[in-house]
PDB file of C-alpha atoms in Angstrom:
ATOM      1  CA  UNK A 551     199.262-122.089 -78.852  1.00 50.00           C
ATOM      2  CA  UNK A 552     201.844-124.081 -80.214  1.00 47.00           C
ATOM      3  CA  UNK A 553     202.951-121.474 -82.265  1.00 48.00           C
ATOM      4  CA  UNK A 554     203.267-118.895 -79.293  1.00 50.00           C
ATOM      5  CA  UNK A 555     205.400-121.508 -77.700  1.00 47.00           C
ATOM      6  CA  UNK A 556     207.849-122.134 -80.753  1.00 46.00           C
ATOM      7  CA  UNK A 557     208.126-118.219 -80.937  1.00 41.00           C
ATOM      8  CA  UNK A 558     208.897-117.771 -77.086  1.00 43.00           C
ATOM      9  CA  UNK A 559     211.036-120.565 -77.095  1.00 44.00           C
ATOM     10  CA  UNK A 560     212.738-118.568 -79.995  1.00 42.00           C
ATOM     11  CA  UNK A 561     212.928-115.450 -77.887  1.00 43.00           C
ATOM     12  CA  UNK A 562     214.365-117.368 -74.677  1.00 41.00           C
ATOM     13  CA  UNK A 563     217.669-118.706 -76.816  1.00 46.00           C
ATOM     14  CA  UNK A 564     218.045-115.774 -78.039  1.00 51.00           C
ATOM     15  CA  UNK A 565     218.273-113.980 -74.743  1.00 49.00           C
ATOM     16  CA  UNK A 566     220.789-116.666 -73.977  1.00 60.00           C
ATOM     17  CA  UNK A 567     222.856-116.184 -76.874  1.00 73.00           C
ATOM     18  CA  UNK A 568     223.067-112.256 -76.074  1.00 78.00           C
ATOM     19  CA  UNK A 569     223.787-112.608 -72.564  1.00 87.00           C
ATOM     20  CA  UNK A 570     226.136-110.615 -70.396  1.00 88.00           C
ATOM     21  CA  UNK A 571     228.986-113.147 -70.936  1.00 88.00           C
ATOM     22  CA  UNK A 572     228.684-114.007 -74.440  1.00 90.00           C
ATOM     23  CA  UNK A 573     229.068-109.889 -75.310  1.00 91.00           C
ATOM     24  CA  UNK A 574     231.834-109.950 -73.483  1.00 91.00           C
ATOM     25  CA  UNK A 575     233.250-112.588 -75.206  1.00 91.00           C
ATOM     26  CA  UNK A 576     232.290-110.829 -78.439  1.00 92.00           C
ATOM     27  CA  UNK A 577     234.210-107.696 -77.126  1.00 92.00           C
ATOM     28  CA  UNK A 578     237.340-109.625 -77.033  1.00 93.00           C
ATOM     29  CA  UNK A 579     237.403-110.493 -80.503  1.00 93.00           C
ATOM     30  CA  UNK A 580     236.202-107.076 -81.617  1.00 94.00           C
ATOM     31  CA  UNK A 581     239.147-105.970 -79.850  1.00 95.00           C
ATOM     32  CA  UNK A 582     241.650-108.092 -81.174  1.00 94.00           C
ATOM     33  CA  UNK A 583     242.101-105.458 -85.141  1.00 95.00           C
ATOM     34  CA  UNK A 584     241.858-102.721 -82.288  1.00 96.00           C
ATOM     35  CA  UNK A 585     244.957-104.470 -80.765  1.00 96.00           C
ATOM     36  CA  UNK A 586     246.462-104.751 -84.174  1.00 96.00           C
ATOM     37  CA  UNK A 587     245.836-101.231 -85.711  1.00 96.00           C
ATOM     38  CA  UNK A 588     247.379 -99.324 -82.417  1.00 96.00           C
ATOM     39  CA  UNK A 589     250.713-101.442 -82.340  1.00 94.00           C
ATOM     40  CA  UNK A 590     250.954 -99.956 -85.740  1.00 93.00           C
ATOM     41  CA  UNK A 591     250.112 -96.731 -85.391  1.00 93.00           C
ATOM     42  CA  UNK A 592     252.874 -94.002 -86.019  1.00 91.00           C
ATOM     43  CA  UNK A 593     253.224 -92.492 -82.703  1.00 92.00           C
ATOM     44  CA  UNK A 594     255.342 -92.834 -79.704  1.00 88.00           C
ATOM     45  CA  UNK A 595     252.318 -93.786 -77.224  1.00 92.00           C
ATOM     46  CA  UNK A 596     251.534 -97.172 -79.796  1.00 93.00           C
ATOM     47  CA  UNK A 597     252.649-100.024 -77.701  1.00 92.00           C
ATOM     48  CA  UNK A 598     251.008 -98.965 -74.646  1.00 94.00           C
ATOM     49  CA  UNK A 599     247.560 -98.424 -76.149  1.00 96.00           C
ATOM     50  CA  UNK A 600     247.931-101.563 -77.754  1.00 96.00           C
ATOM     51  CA  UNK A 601     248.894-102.955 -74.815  1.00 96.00           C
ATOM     52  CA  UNK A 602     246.630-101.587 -72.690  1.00 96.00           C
ATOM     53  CA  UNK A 603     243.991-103.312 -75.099  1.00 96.00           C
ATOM     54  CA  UNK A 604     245.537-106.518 -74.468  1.00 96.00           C
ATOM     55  CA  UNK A 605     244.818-105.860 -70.537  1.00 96.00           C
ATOM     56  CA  UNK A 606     241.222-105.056 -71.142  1.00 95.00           C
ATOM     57  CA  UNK A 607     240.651-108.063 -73.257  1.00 93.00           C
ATOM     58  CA  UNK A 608     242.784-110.355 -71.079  1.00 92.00           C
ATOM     59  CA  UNK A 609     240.100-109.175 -68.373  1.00 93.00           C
ATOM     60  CA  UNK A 610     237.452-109.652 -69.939  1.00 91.00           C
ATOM     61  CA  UNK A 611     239.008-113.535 -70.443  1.00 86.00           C
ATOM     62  CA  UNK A 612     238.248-113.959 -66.744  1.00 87.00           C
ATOM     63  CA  UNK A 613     235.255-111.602 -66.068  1.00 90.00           C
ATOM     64  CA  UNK A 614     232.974-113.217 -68.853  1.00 86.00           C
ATOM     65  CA  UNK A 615     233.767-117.009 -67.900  1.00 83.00           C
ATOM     66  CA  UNK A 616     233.285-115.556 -63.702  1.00 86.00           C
ATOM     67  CA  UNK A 617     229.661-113.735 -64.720  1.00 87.00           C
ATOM     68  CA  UNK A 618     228.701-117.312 -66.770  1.00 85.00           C
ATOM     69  CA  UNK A 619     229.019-119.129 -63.558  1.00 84.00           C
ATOM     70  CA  UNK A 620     228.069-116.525 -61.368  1.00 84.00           C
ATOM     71  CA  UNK A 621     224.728-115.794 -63.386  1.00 82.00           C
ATOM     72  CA  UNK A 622     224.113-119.610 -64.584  1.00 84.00           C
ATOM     73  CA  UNK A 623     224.181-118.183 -68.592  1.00 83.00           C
ATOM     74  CA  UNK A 624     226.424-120.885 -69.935  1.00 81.00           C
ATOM     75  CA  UNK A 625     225.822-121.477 -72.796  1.00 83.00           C
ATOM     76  CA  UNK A 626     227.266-123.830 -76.130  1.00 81.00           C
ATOM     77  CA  UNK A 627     227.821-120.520 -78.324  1.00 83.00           C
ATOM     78  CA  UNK A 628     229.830-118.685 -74.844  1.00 81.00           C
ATOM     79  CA  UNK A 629     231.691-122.504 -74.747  1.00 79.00           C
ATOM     80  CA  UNK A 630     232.413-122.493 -78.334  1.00 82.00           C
ATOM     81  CA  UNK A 631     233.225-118.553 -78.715  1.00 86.00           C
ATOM     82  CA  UNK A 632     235.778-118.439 -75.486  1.00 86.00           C
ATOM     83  CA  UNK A 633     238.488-120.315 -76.251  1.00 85.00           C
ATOM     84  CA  UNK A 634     238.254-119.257 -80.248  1.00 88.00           C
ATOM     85  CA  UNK A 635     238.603-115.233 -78.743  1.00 90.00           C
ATOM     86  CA  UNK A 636     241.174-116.811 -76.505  1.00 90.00           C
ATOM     87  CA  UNK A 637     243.551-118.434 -79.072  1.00 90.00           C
ATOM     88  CA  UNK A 638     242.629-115.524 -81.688  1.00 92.00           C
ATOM     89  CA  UNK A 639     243.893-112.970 -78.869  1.00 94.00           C
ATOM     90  CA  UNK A 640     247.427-114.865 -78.338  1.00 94.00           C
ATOM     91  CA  UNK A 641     248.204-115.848 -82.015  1.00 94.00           C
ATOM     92  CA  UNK A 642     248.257-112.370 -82.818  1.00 95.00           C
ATOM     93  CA  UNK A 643     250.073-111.192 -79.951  1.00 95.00           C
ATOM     94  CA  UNK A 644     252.565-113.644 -80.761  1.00 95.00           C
ATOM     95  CA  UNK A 645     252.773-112.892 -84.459  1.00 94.00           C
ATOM     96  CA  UNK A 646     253.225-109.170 -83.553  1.00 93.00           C
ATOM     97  CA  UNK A 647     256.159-109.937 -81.324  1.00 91.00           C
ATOM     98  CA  UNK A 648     257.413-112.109 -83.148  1.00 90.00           C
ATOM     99  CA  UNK A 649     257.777-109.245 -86.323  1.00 87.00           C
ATOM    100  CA  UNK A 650     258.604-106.591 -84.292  1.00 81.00           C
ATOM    101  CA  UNK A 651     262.281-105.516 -84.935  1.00 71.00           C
ATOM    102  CA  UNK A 652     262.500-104.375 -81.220  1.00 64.00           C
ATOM    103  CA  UNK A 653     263.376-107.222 -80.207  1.00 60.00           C
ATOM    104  CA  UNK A 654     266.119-108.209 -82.441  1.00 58.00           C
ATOM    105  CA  UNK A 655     267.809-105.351 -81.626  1.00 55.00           C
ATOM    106  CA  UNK A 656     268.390-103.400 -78.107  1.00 57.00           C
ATOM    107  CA  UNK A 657     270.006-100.904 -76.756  1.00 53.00           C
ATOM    108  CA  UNK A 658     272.711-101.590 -73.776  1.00 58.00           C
ATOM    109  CA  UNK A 659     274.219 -98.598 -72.580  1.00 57.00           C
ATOM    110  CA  UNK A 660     276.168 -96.988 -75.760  1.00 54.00           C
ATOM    111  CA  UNK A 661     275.769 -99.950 -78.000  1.00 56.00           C
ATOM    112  CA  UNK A 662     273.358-101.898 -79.757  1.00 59.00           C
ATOM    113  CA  UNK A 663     273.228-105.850 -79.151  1.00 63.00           C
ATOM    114  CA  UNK A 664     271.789-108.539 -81.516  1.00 66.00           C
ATOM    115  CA  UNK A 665     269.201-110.777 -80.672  1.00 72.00           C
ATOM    116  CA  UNK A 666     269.072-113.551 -82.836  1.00 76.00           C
ATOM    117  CA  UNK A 667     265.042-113.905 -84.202  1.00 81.00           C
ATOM    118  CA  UNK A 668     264.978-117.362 -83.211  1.00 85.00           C
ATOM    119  CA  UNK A 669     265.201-116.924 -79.297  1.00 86.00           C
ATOM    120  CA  UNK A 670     261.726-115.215 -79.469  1.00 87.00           C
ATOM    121  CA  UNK A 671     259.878-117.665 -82.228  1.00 92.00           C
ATOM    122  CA  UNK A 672     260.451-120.503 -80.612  1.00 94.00           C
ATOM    123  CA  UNK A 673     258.657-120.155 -77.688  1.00 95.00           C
ATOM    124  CA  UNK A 674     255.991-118.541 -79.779  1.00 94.00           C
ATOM    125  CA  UNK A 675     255.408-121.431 -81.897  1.00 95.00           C
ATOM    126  CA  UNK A 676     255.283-123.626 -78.823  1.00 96.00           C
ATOM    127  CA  UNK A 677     252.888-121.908 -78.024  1.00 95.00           C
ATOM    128  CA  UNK A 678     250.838-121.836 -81.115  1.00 94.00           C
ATOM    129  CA  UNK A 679     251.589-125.391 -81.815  1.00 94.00           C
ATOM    130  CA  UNK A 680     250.787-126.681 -78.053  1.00 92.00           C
ATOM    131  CA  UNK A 681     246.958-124.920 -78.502  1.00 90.00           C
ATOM    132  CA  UNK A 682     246.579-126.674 -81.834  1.00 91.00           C
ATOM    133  CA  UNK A 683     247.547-130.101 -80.345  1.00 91.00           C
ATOM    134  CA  UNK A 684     245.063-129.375 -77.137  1.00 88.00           C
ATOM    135  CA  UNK A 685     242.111-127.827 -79.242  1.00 86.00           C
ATOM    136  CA  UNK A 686     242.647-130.903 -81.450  1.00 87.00           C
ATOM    137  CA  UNK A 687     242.939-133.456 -78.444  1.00 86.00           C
ATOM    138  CA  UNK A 688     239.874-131.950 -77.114  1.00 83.00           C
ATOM    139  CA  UNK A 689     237.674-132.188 -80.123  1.00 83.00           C
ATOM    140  CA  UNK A 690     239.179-135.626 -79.904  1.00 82.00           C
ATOM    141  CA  UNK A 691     237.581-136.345 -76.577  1.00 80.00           C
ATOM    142  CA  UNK A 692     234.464-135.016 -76.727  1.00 78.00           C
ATOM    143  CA  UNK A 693     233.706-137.443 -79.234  1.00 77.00           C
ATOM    144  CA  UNK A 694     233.681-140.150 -77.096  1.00 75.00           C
ATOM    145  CA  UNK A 695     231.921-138.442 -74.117  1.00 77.00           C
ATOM    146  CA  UNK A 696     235.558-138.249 -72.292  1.00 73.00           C
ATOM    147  CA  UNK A 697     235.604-133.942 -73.249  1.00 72.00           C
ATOM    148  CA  UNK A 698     236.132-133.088 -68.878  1.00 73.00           C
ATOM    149  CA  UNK A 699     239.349-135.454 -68.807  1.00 70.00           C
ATOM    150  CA  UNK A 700     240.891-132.413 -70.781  1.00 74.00           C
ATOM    151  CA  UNK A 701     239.114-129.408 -68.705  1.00 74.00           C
ATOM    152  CA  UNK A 702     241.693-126.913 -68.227  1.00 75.00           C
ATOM    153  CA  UNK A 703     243.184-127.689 -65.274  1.00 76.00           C
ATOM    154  CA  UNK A 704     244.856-125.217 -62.386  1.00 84.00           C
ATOM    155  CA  UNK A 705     248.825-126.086 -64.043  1.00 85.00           C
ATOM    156  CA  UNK A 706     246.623-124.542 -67.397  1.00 83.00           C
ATOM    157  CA  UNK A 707     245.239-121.547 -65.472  1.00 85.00           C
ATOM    158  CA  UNK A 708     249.111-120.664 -64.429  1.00 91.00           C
ATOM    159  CA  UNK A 709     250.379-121.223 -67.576  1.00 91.00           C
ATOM    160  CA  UNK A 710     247.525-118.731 -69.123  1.00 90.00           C
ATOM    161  CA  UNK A 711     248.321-116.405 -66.179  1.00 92.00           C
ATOM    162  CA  UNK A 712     252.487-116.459 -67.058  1.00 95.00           C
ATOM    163  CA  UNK A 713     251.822-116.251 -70.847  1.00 95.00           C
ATOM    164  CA  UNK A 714     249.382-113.257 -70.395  1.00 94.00           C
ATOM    165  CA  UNK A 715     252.110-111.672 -68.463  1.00 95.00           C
ATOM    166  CA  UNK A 716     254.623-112.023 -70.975  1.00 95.00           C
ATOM    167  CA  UNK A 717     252.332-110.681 -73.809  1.00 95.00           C
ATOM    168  CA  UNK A 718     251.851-107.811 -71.972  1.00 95.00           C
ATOM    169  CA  UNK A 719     255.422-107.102 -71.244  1.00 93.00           C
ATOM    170  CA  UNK A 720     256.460-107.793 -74.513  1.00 91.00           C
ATOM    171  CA  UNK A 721     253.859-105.746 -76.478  1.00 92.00           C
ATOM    172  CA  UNK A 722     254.657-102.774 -74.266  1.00 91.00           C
ATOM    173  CA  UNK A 723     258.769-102.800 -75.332  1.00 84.00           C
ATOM    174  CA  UNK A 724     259.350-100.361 -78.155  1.00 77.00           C
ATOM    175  CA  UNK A 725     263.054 -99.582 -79.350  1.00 67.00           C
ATOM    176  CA  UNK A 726     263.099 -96.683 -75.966  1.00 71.00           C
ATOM    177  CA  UNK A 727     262.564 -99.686 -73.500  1.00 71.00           C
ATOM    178  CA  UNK A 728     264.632-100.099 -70.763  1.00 72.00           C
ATOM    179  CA  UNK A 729     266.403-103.465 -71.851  1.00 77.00           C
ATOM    180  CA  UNK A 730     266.084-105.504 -68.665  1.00 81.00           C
ATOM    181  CA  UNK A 731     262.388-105.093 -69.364  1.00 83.00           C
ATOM    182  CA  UNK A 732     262.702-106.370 -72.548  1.00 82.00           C
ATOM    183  CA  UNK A 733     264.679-109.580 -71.116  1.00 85.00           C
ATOM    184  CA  UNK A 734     262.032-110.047 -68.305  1.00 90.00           C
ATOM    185  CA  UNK A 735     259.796-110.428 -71.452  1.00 90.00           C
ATOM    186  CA  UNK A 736     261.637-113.431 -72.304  1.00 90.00           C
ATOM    187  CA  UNK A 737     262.184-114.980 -69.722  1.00 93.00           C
ATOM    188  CA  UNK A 738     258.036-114.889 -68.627  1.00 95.00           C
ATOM    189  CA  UNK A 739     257.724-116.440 -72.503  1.00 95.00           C
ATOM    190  CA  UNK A 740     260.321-119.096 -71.783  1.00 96.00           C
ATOM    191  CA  UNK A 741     258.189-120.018 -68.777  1.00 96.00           C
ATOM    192  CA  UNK A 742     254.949-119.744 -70.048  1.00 96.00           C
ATOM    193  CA  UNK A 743     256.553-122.181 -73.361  1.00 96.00           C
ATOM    194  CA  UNK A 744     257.659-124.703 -70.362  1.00 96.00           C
ATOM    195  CA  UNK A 745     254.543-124.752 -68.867  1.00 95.00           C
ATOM    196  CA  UNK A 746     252.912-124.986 -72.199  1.00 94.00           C
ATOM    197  CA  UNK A 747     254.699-128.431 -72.998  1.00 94.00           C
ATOM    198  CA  UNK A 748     254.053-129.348 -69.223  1.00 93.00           C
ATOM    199  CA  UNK A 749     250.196-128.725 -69.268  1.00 91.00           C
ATOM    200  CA  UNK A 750     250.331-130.455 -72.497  1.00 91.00           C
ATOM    201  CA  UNK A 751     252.058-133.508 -71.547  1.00 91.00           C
ATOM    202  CA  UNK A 752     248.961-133.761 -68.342  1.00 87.00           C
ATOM    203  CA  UNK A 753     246.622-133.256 -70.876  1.00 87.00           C
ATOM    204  CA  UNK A 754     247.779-136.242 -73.102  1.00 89.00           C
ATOM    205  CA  UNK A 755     248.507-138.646 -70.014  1.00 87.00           C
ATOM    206  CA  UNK A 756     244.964-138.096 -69.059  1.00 82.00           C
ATOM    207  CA  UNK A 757     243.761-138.468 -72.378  1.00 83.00           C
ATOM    208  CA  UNK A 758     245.811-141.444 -72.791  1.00 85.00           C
ATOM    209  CA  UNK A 759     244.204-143.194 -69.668  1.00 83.00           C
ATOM    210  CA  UNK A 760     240.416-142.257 -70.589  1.00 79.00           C
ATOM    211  CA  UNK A 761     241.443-144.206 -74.204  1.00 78.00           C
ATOM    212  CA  UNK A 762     242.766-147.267 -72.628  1.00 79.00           C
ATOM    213  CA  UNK A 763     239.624-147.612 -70.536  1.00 77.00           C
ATOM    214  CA  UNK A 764     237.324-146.953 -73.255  1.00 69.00           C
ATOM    215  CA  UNK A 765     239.704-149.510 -75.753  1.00 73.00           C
ATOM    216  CA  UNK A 766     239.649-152.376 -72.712  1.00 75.00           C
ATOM    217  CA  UNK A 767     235.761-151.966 -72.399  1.00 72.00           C
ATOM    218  CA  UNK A 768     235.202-152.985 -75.690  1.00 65.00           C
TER     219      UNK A 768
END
């Protein structure tokens, strides 16, 4: 009897780990080489597949963490996996746009004007660097039971929404582009870096307070 329980038990986390939302979460990082290869590829139709892969797994962002709450499957591996899929998907987005001569050089009219590399990496390691601190703060937090006094808040869900934005825009310019495209690129990354060190700066007040009260309690 005990042994048919063990096994069923067994059977039920499984069925939770292979859930609707957790395969969607696995989609997005199966899609993330897909993303990679098709930027890449030799052909003039490249940066919209790839971007158009980047829509489909920016979805699926929303649509998985919607159908955990919706069908009461949330689960540690879908809270572990998400924002792992999540950073994966941006770092490399980032690191592809950040390579890309397109945007070093484009084309105004009948000449072609210099953009200096910098103006696009540094919002892209704010970026990176601001979800290393968080991820790391969080970690942080959960260790002493405080992990909700970093939930993402709504100034996060913006920022995600303005940076997604930009990605998109960005990994759709090729060296044909219209250059005020290009430049509305930019400027949606400049944003989405502001509200990066914004979000961030919430995230370490709040963390700040939690640590005082824990600190005075003892």
């Amino acid at each position: 009897m005990q042994r048919r329980n063990k096994i069923k038990n067994i059977g039920f986390e499984r069925g939770l780990i292979l859930n609707l939302p957790n395969l969607l979460t696995i989609a997005r990082i199966i899609l993330i080489p897909l993303l990679v290869i098709f930027f890449y590829l030799p052909v003039s139709w490249a940066h919209l597949a790839a971007t158009i892969i980047f829509v489909i797994a920016s979805f699926t962002d929303w649509l998985d963490g919607y159908l955990a709450r919706y069908l009461k499957q949330s689960t540690r591996l879908g809270a572990f996996l998400d924002p792992v899929a999540d950073k994966l998907m941006v770092s490399i987005a980032l690191v592809l746009i950040v390579a890309e001569p397109t945007f070093q050089y484009v084309s105004v009219t009948t000449r072609v004007m210099y953009i200096p590399n910098p103006i696009i990496t540094i919002p892209a390691a704010i970026i990176v660097a601001r979800e290393i601190v968080v991820s790391a703060l969080r970690e942080w937090m959960a260790e002493i039971g405080k992990r909700k006094s970093v939930a993402v808040s709504s100034l996060g869900k913006v920022k995600t929404a303005v940076q997604m934005l930009a990605l998109m825009v960005l990994l759709y310019c090729d060296p044909s582009t219209n250059v005020v495209l290009v430049f509305t690129g930019y400027v949606l990354l400049y944003f989405a870096a502001f509200l990066t060190i914004w979000s961030m700066l919430f995230y370490l007040k709040d963390a700040w307070i939690q640590l005082s009260i824990v600190r005075m309690r003892k």
